[in-house]
Amino acid sequence: MSATEIKKWKLIGGRLCFDLVNSVSGRIKQNETNSLDYKIDADKFESFAHLVVWGKATGILNEASANKINIFAAQNDKAAKKILQRVQLLRESIYKIFVSIIEGSEPLPEDIDLLNNECTAAREKQKLFYDSNKFFWKFSPDIAEPESIIWNTALSAADILVSDQINRVKQCRGENCGWLFLDTSKNGSRQWCDMKDCGNVAKVRRYREKLK
Ligand SMILES: [Zn+2]
């Protein structure tokens, strides 16, 4: 992936599933007491083509598989739209599960079910590989199915959910941002999706309040 693509998509989540969650500009709370009641602000996946570009930027798809998937989409408009819809639904379920965990409440069963269904589909497509004295589960390296974006992100979310890293998942404190990330800072002090973005807005606000 090129540096400009990483910059453009702002892949700062630290894990694939959070970069998926962060494929919207932000989430605007509709209800102060219920974080799961929100509206999406600017979905960056305006079309299936955007999803393929994102898949390439994140490294899920290589050039060849992205080309094959674009050809598939050109010939199967309805199927491509359905996959995009599935990605968007998965994205929101992943978001809601992690927000519930961050806030110390129970994730909704329907979100767990949705993630589970996508994980089951993903597992079916994985194979056992052996390399450098180790076995591991992997998708075929030349996989060019449009669902591969769904499979990879669903398993990425599940991996975090069953690991100790679940305690390191945080939500940006920026207003109407809602982005998620894995806090890998030594002392677990990261508060913002991006210091230059939400972090800076907060800094400017604190400075202005001081002057009042
Ligand atoms: Zn933010």
PDB file of C-alpha atoms and ligand atoms in Angstrom:
ATOM      1  CA  MET A   1       0.000   0.000   0.000  1.00  0.00           C
ATOM      2  CA  SER A   2       1.225   3.444  -0.788  1.00  0.00           C
ATOM      3  CA  ALA A   3       1.753   6.172   1.779  1.00  0.00           C
ATOM      4  CA  THR A   4      -0.794   8.417   0.079  1.00  0.00           C
ATOM      5  CA  GLU A   5      -3.462   5.726   0.297  1.00  0.00           C
ATOM      6  CA  ILE A   6      -2.832   5.195   4.009  1.00  0.00           C
ATOM      7  CA  LYS A   7      -3.050   8.951   4.488  1.00  0.00           C
ATOM      8  CA  LYS A   8      -6.212   9.243   2.436  1.00  0.00           C
ATOM      9  CA  TRP A   9      -8.018   6.479   4.309  1.00  0.00           C
ATOM     10  CA  LYS A  10      -6.428   7.370   7.660  1.00  0.00           C
ATOM     11  CA  LEU A  11      -5.742   3.796   8.663  1.00  0.00           C
ATOM     12  CA  ILE A  12      -5.021   4.559  12.310  1.00  0.00           C
ATOM     13  CA  GLY A  13      -7.188   1.905  14.011  1.00  0.00           C
ATOM     14  CA  GLY A  14      -4.278  -0.431  14.645  1.00  0.00           C
ATOM     15  CA  ARG A  15      -6.352  -3.400  13.495  1.00  0.00           C
ATOM     16  CA  LEU A  16      -8.286  -4.085  10.340  1.00  0.00           C
ATOM     17  CA  CYS A  17     -11.661  -4.206  12.102  1.00  0.00           C
ATOM     18  CA  PHE A  18     -11.153  -0.700  13.507  1.00  0.00           C
ATOM     19  CA  ASP A  19     -10.026   0.673  10.162  1.00  0.00           C
ATOM     20  CA  LEU A  20     -13.335  -0.663   8.867  1.00  0.00           C
ATOM     21  CA  VAL A  21     -15.247   1.022  11.699  1.00  0.00           C
ATOM     22  CA  ASN A  22     -13.392   4.223  10.822  1.00  0.00           C
ATOM     23  CA  SER A  23     -14.534   4.225   7.192  1.00  0.00           C
ATOM     24  CA  VAL A  24     -17.098   6.882   8.091  1.00  0.00           C
ATOM     25  CA  SER A  25     -16.167  10.486   8.863  1.00  0.00           C
ATOM     26  CA  GLY A  26     -17.863  10.170  12.213  1.00  0.00           C
ATOM     27  CA  ARG A  27     -20.879   9.052  14.191  1.00  0.00           C
ATOM     28  CA  ILE A  28     -23.231  11.605  15.675  1.00  0.00           C
ATOM     29  CA  LYS A  29     -24.976  10.637  18.895  1.00  0.00           C
ATOM     30  CA  GLN A  30     -28.742  11.039  18.735  1.00  0.00           C
ATOM     31  CA  ASN A  31     -29.359  10.260  22.370  1.00  0.00           C
ATOM     32  CA  GLU A  32     -27.111  11.287  25.274  1.00  0.00           C
ATOM     33  CA  THR A  33     -27.911   8.179  27.299  1.00  0.00           C
ATOM     34  CA  ASN A  34     -27.662   5.589  24.525  1.00  0.00           C
ATOM     35  CA  SER A  35     -24.391   5.436  22.581  1.00  0.00           C
ATOM     36  CA  LEU A  36     -25.860   2.906  20.173  1.00  0.00           C
ATOM     37  CA  ASP A  37     -28.347   5.480  18.920  1.00  0.00           C
ATOM     38  CA  TYR A  38     -26.322   7.430  16.376  1.00  0.00           C
ATOM     39  CA  LYS A  39     -26.268   8.691  12.829  1.00  0.00           C
ATOM     40  CA  ILE A  40     -23.417   8.117  10.422  1.00  0.00           C
ATOM     41  CA  ASP A  41     -21.675  11.229   9.181  1.00  0.00           C
ATOM     42  CA  ALA A  42     -20.380  10.711   5.621  1.00  0.00           C
ATOM     43  CA  ASP A  43     -19.850   7.066   4.731  1.00  0.00           C
ATOM     44  CA  LYS A  44     -16.602   6.803   2.764  1.00  0.00           C
ATOM     45  CA  PHE A  45     -17.911   3.704   1.019  1.00  0.00           C
ATOM     46  CA  GLU A  46     -20.060   5.597  -1.447  1.00  0.00           C
ATOM     47  CA  SER A  47     -19.922   2.699  -3.865  1.00  0.00           C
ATOM     48  CA  PHE A  48     -18.473  -0.785  -4.229  1.00  0.00           C
ATOM     49  CA  ALA A  49     -15.487   0.718  -6.046  1.00  0.00           C
ATOM     50  CA  HIS A  50     -14.538   2.652  -2.886  1.00  0.00           C
ATOM     51  CA  LEU A  51     -14.636  -0.591  -0.945  1.00  0.00           C
ATOM     52  CA  VAL A  52     -12.196  -2.199  -3.375  1.00  0.00           C
ATOM     53  CA  VAL A  53      -9.817   0.769  -3.080  1.00  0.00           C
ATOM     54  CA  TRP A  54     -10.020   0.464   0.698  1.00  0.00           C
ATOM     55  CA  GLY A  55      -9.391  -3.272   0.442  1.00  0.00           C
ATOM     56  CA  LYS A  56      -6.225  -2.518  -1.463  1.00  0.00           C
ATOM     57  CA  ALA A  57      -5.112   0.232   0.912  1.00  0.00           C
ATOM     58  CA  THR A  58      -5.484  -2.088   3.902  1.00  0.00           C
ATOM     59  CA  GLY A  59      -3.614  -4.883   2.175  1.00  0.00           C
ATOM     60  CA  ILE A  60      -6.552  -7.324   2.072  1.00  0.00           C
ATOM     61  CA  LEU A  61      -6.500  -7.245  -1.721  1.00  0.00           C
ATOM     62  CA  ASN A  62      -3.524  -7.216  -3.996  1.00  0.00           C
ATOM     63  CA  GLU A  63      -3.575  -5.554  -7.401  1.00  0.00           C
ATOM     64  CA  ALA A  64      -4.571  -8.733  -9.225  1.00  0.00           C
ATOM     65  CA  SER A  65      -7.420  -9.680  -6.886  1.00  0.00           C
ATOM     66  CA  ALA A  66      -8.694  -6.086  -6.851  1.00  0.00           C
ATOM     67  CA  ASN A  67      -8.798  -6.112 -10.659  1.00  0.00           C
ATOM     68  CA  LYS A  68     -10.688  -9.409 -10.699  1.00  0.00           C
ATOM     69  CA  ILE A  69     -13.171  -8.095  -8.144  1.00  0.00           C
ATOM     70  CA  ASN A  70     -13.718  -4.904 -10.149  1.00  0.00           C
ATOM     71  CA  ILE A  71     -14.506  -7.012 -13.217  1.00  0.00           C
ATOM     72  CA  PHE A  72     -16.935  -9.075 -11.124  1.00  0.00           C
ATOM     73  CA  ALA A  73     -18.616  -5.882  -9.897  1.00  0.00           C
ATOM     74  CA  ALA A  74     -18.928  -4.476 -13.418  1.00  0.00           C
ATOM     75  CA  GLN A  75     -20.797  -7.626 -14.460  1.00  0.00           C
ATOM     76  CA  ASN A  76     -22.785  -8.184 -11.247  1.00  0.00           C
ATOM     77  CA  ASP A  77     -24.034  -4.835 -10.074  1.00  0.00           C
ATOM     78  CA  LYS A  78     -26.681  -6.252  -7.743  1.00  0.00           C
ATOM     79  CA  ALA A  79     -24.334  -8.756  -6.106  1.00  0.00           C
ATOM     80  CA  ALA A  80     -21.700  -6.063  -5.606  1.00  0.00           C
ATOM     81  CA  LYS A  81     -24.235  -3.755  -3.971  1.00  0.00           C
ATOM     82  CA  LYS A  82     -25.285  -6.579  -1.651  1.00  0.00           C
ATOM     83  CA  ILE A  83     -21.705  -7.175  -0.576  1.00  0.00           C
ATOM     84  CA  LEU A  84     -21.256  -3.483   0.119  1.00  0.00           C
ATOM     85  CA  GLN A  85     -24.407  -3.606   2.251  1.00  0.00           C
ATOM     86  CA  ARG A  86     -23.075  -6.621   4.130  1.00  0.00           C
ATOM     87  CA  VAL A  87     -19.817  -4.776   4.810  1.00  0.00           C
ATOM     88  CA  GLN A  88     -21.721  -1.778   6.139  1.00  0.00           C
ATOM     89  CA  LEU A  89     -23.879  -3.938   8.410  1.00  0.00           C
ATOM     90  CA  LEU A  90     -20.832  -5.811   9.682  1.00  0.00           C
ATOM     91  CA  ARG A  91     -19.060  -2.506  10.271  1.00  0.00           C
ATOM     92  CA  GLU A  92     -21.887  -1.160  12.437  1.00  0.00           C
ATOM     93  CA  SER A  93     -22.210  -4.407  14.406  1.00  0.00           C
ATOM     94  CA  ILE A  94     -18.470  -4.403  15.112  1.00  0.00           C
ATOM     95  CA  TYR A  95     -18.731  -0.749  16.147  1.00  0.00           C
ATOM     96  CA  LYS A  96     -21.654  -1.391  18.509  1.00  0.00           C
ATOM     97  CA  ILE A  97     -20.054  -4.469  20.092  1.00  0.00           C
ATOM     98  CA  PHE A  98     -16.837  -2.608  20.905  1.00  0.00           C
ATOM     99  CA  VAL A  99     -18.588   0.549  22.100  1.00  0.00           C
ATOM    100  CA  SER A 100     -20.663  -1.585  24.491  1.00  0.00           C
ATOM    101  CA  ILE A 101     -17.514  -3.235  25.812  1.00  0.00           C
ATOM    102  CA  ILE A 102     -15.719   0.108  26.227  1.00  0.00           C
ATOM    103  CA  GLU A 103     -18.703   1.432  28.167  1.00  0.00           C
ATOM    104  CA  GLY A 104     -18.995  -1.716  30.285  1.00  0.00           C
ATOM    105  CA  SER A 105     -22.387  -2.798  28.977  1.00  0.00           C
ATOM    106  CA  GLU A 106     -23.521  -6.003  27.269  1.00  0.00           C
ATOM    107  CA  PRO A 107     -23.213  -6.120  23.484  1.00  0.00           C
ATOM    108  CA  LEU A 108     -26.519  -6.708  21.680  1.00  0.00           C
ATOM    109  CA  PRO A 109     -27.178 -10.369  20.758  1.00  0.00           C
ATOM    110  CA  GLU A 110     -28.110  -9.405  17.177  1.00  0.00           C
ATOM    111  CA  ASP A 111     -24.712  -7.800  16.666  1.00  0.00           C
ATOM    112  CA  ILE A 112     -22.907 -10.834  18.067  1.00  0.00           C
ATOM    113  CA  ASP A 113     -25.022 -13.061  15.774  1.00  0.00           C
ATOM    114  CA  LEU A 114     -24.193 -11.000  12.708  1.00  0.00           C
ATOM    115  CA  LEU A 115     -20.475 -11.093  13.466  1.00  0.00           C
ATOM    116  CA  ASN A 116     -20.691 -14.807  14.207  1.00  0.00           C
ATOM    117  CA  ASN A 117     -22.346 -15.537  10.864  1.00  0.00           C
ATOM    118  CA  GLU A 118     -19.641 -13.683   8.963  1.00  0.00           C
ATOM    119  CA  CYS A 119     -16.909 -15.412  10.988  1.00  0.00           C
ATOM    120  CA  THR A 120     -18.423 -18.815  10.185  1.00  0.00           C
ATOM    121  CA  ALA A 121     -18.402 -17.976   6.474  1.00  0.00           C
ATOM    122  CA  ALA A 122     -14.802 -16.778   6.802  1.00  0.00           C
ATOM    123  CA  ARG A 123     -13.565 -19.881   8.599  1.00  0.00           C
ATOM    124  CA  GLU A 124     -14.901 -22.084   5.824  1.00  0.00           C
ATOM    125  CA  LYS A 125     -12.581 -20.320   3.420  1.00  0.00           C
ATOM    126  CA  GLN A 126      -9.415 -20.679   5.472  1.00  0.00           C
ATOM    127  CA  LYS A 127      -6.828 -23.349   5.004  1.00  0.00           C
ATOM    128  CA  LEU A 128      -4.106 -24.703   7.196  1.00  0.00           C
ATOM    129  CA  PHE A 129      -0.689 -23.598   5.933  1.00  0.00           C
ATOM    130  CA  TYR A 130       2.759 -24.695   6.998  1.00  0.00           C
ATOM    131  CA  ASP A 131       5.734 -22.394   6.763  1.00  0.00           C
ATOM    132  CA  SER A 132       8.967 -21.850   8.760  1.00  0.00           C
ATOM    133  CA  ASN A 133       8.170 -24.665  11.227  1.00  0.00           C
ATOM    134  CA  LYS A 134       4.755 -23.262  11.998  1.00  0.00           C
ATOM    135  CA  PHE A 135       1.153 -24.039  11.144  1.00  0.00           C
ATOM    136  CA  PHE A 136      -1.338 -21.241  10.726  1.00  0.00           C
ATOM    137  CA  TRP A 137      -4.792 -20.533   9.286  1.00  0.00           C
ATOM    138  CA  LYS A 138      -4.802 -18.402   6.189  1.00  0.00           C
ATOM    139  CA  PHE A 139      -6.869 -17.514   3.175  1.00  0.00           C
ATOM    140  CA  SER A 140      -5.468 -18.628  -0.159  1.00  0.00           C
ATOM    141  CA  PRO A 141      -2.949 -15.971  -1.185  1.00  0.00           C
ATOM    142  CA  ASP A 142      -4.607 -15.530  -4.564  1.00  0.00           C
ATOM    143  CA  ILE A 143      -8.122 -15.273  -3.226  1.00  0.00           C
ATOM    144  CA  ALA A 144     -10.116 -12.907  -5.414  1.00  0.00           C
ATOM    145  CA  GLU A 145     -13.590 -13.178  -4.027  1.00  0.00           C
ATOM    146  CA  PRO A 146     -15.295  -9.919  -3.154  1.00  0.00           C
ATOM    147  CA  GLU A 147     -16.343 -11.358   0.197  1.00  0.00           C
ATOM    148  CA  SER A 148     -12.694 -11.595   1.239  1.00  0.00           C
ATOM    149  CA  ILE A 149     -13.002  -8.065   2.656  1.00  0.00           C
ATOM    150  CA  ILE A 150     -15.830  -9.255   4.897  1.00  0.00           C
ATOM    151  CA  TRP A 151     -14.011 -12.417   5.961  1.00  0.00           C
ATOM    152  CA  ASN A 152     -10.798 -10.641   6.907  1.00  0.00           C
ATOM    153  CA  THR A 153     -12.460  -7.878   8.898  1.00  0.00           C
ATOM    154  CA  ALA A 154     -14.875 -10.203  10.706  1.00  0.00           C
ATOM    155  CA  LEU A 155     -12.016 -12.449  11.872  1.00  0.00           C
ATOM    156  CA  SER A 156      -9.960  -9.416  12.840  1.00  0.00           C
ATOM    157  CA  ALA A 157     -12.773  -8.311  15.178  1.00  0.00           C
ATOM    158  CA  ALA A 158     -13.195 -11.810  16.615  1.00  0.00           C
ATOM    159  CA  ASP A 159      -9.431 -12.088  17.253  1.00  0.00           C
ATOM    160  CA  ILE A 160      -9.490  -8.965  19.420  1.00  0.00           C
ATOM    161  CA  LEU A 161     -12.675  -9.973  21.202  1.00  0.00           C
ATOM    162  CA  VAL A 162     -11.162 -13.221  22.473  1.00  0.00           C
ATOM    163  CA  SER A 163      -7.758 -11.720  23.302  1.00  0.00           C
ATOM    164  CA  ASP A 164      -6.392  -9.661  26.210  1.00  0.00           C
ATOM    165  CA  GLN A 165      -6.107  -6.741  23.824  1.00  0.00           C
ATOM    166  CA  ILE A 166      -9.823  -6.179  24.255  1.00  0.00           C
ATOM    167  CA  ASN A 167      -8.895  -3.957  27.220  1.00  0.00           C
ATOM    168  CA  ARG A 168      -6.801  -1.792  24.941  1.00  0.00           C
ATOM    169  CA  VAL A 169      -9.626  -0.844  22.600  1.00  0.00           C
ATOM    170  CA  LYS A 170     -10.571   2.797  22.900  1.00  0.00           C
ATOM    171  CA  GLN A 171     -12.902   5.302  21.357  1.00  0.00           C
ATOM    172  CA  CYS A 172     -11.711   8.731  20.269  1.00  0.00           C
ATOM    173  CA  ARG A 173     -12.980  11.449  22.605  1.00  0.00           C
ATOM    174  CA  GLY A 174     -13.487  13.895  19.764  1.00  0.00           C
ATOM    175  CA  GLU A 175     -16.971  15.300  19.334  1.00  0.00           C
ATOM    176  CA  ASN A 176     -18.996  13.427  16.674  1.00  0.00           C
ATOM    177  CA  CYS A 177     -15.968  11.289  15.815  1.00  0.00           C
ATOM    178  CA  GLY A 178     -16.518   7.928  17.466  1.00  0.00           C
ATOM    179  CA  TRP A 179     -13.530   6.281  15.766  1.00  0.00           C
ATOM    180  CA  LEU A 180     -12.099   3.212  17.452  1.00  0.00           C
ATOM    181  CA  PHE A 181      -8.472   2.196  17.828  1.00  0.00           C
ATOM    182  CA  LEU A 182      -6.191  -0.209  19.621  1.00  0.00           C
ATOM    183  CA  ASP A 183      -4.158   1.765  22.121  1.00  0.00           C
ATOM    184  CA  THR A 184      -0.643   0.386  21.825  1.00  0.00           C
ATOM    185  CA  SER A 185       0.996   3.254  23.723  1.00  0.00           C
ATOM    186  CA  LYS A 186       3.204   2.069  26.591  1.00  0.00           C
ATOM    187  CA  ASN A 187       1.138   3.654  29.349  1.00  0.00           C
ATOM    188  CA  GLY A 188      -2.229   3.289  27.610  1.00  0.00           C
ATOM    189  CA  SER A 189      -2.701   7.036  27.385  1.00  0.00           C
ATOM    190  CA  ARG A 190      -3.877   7.503  23.820  1.00  0.00           C
ATOM    191  CA  GLN A 191      -7.119   9.503  23.713  1.00  0.00           C
ATOM    192  CA  TRP A 192      -7.539  10.605  20.140  1.00  0.00           C
ATOM    193  CA  CYS A 193      -7.912   8.990  16.739  1.00  0.00           C
ATOM    194  CA  ASP A 194      -5.375  11.498  15.496  1.00  0.00           C
ATOM    195  CA  MET A 195      -3.461  14.144  17.425  1.00  0.00           C
ATOM    196  CA  LYS A 196      -3.544  16.354  14.340  1.00  0.00           C
ATOM    197  CA  ASP A 197      -7.293  16.052  14.035  1.00  0.00           C
ATOM    198  CA  CYS A 198      -9.559  15.517  17.072  1.00  0.00           C
ATOM    199  CA  GLY A 199      -6.591  15.950  19.436  1.00  0.00           C
ATOM    200  CA  ASN A 200      -5.852  19.357  17.998  1.00  0.00           C
ATOM    201  CA  VAL A 201      -9.487  20.510  18.116  1.00  0.00           C
ATOM    202  CA  ALA A 202      -9.534  19.665  21.836  1.00  0.00           C
ATOM    203  CA  LYS A 203      -6.238  21.471  22.403  1.00  0.00           C
ATOM    204  CA  VAL A 204      -7.524  24.619  20.715  1.00  0.00           C
ATOM    205  CA  ARG A 205     -10.750  24.457  22.752  1.00  0.00           C
ATOM    206  CA  ARG A 206      -8.848  24.092  26.041  1.00  0.00           C
ATOM    207  CA  TYR A 207      -6.677  27.055  25.079  1.00  0.00           C
ATOM    208  CA  ARG A 208      -9.726  29.218  24.236  1.00  0.00           C
ATOM    209  CA  GLU A 209     -11.416  28.294  27.513  1.00  0.00           C
ATOM    210  CA  LYS A 210      -8.340  29.361  29.401  1.00  0.00           C
ATOM    211  CA  LEU A 211      -8.482  32.802  27.746  1.00  0.00           C
ATOM    212  CA  LYS A 212     -12.145  33.375  28.659  1.00  0.00           C
TER     213      LYS A 212
HETATM  214 ZN    ZN B   1     -11.389  11.388  16.498  1.00  0.00          ZN
END
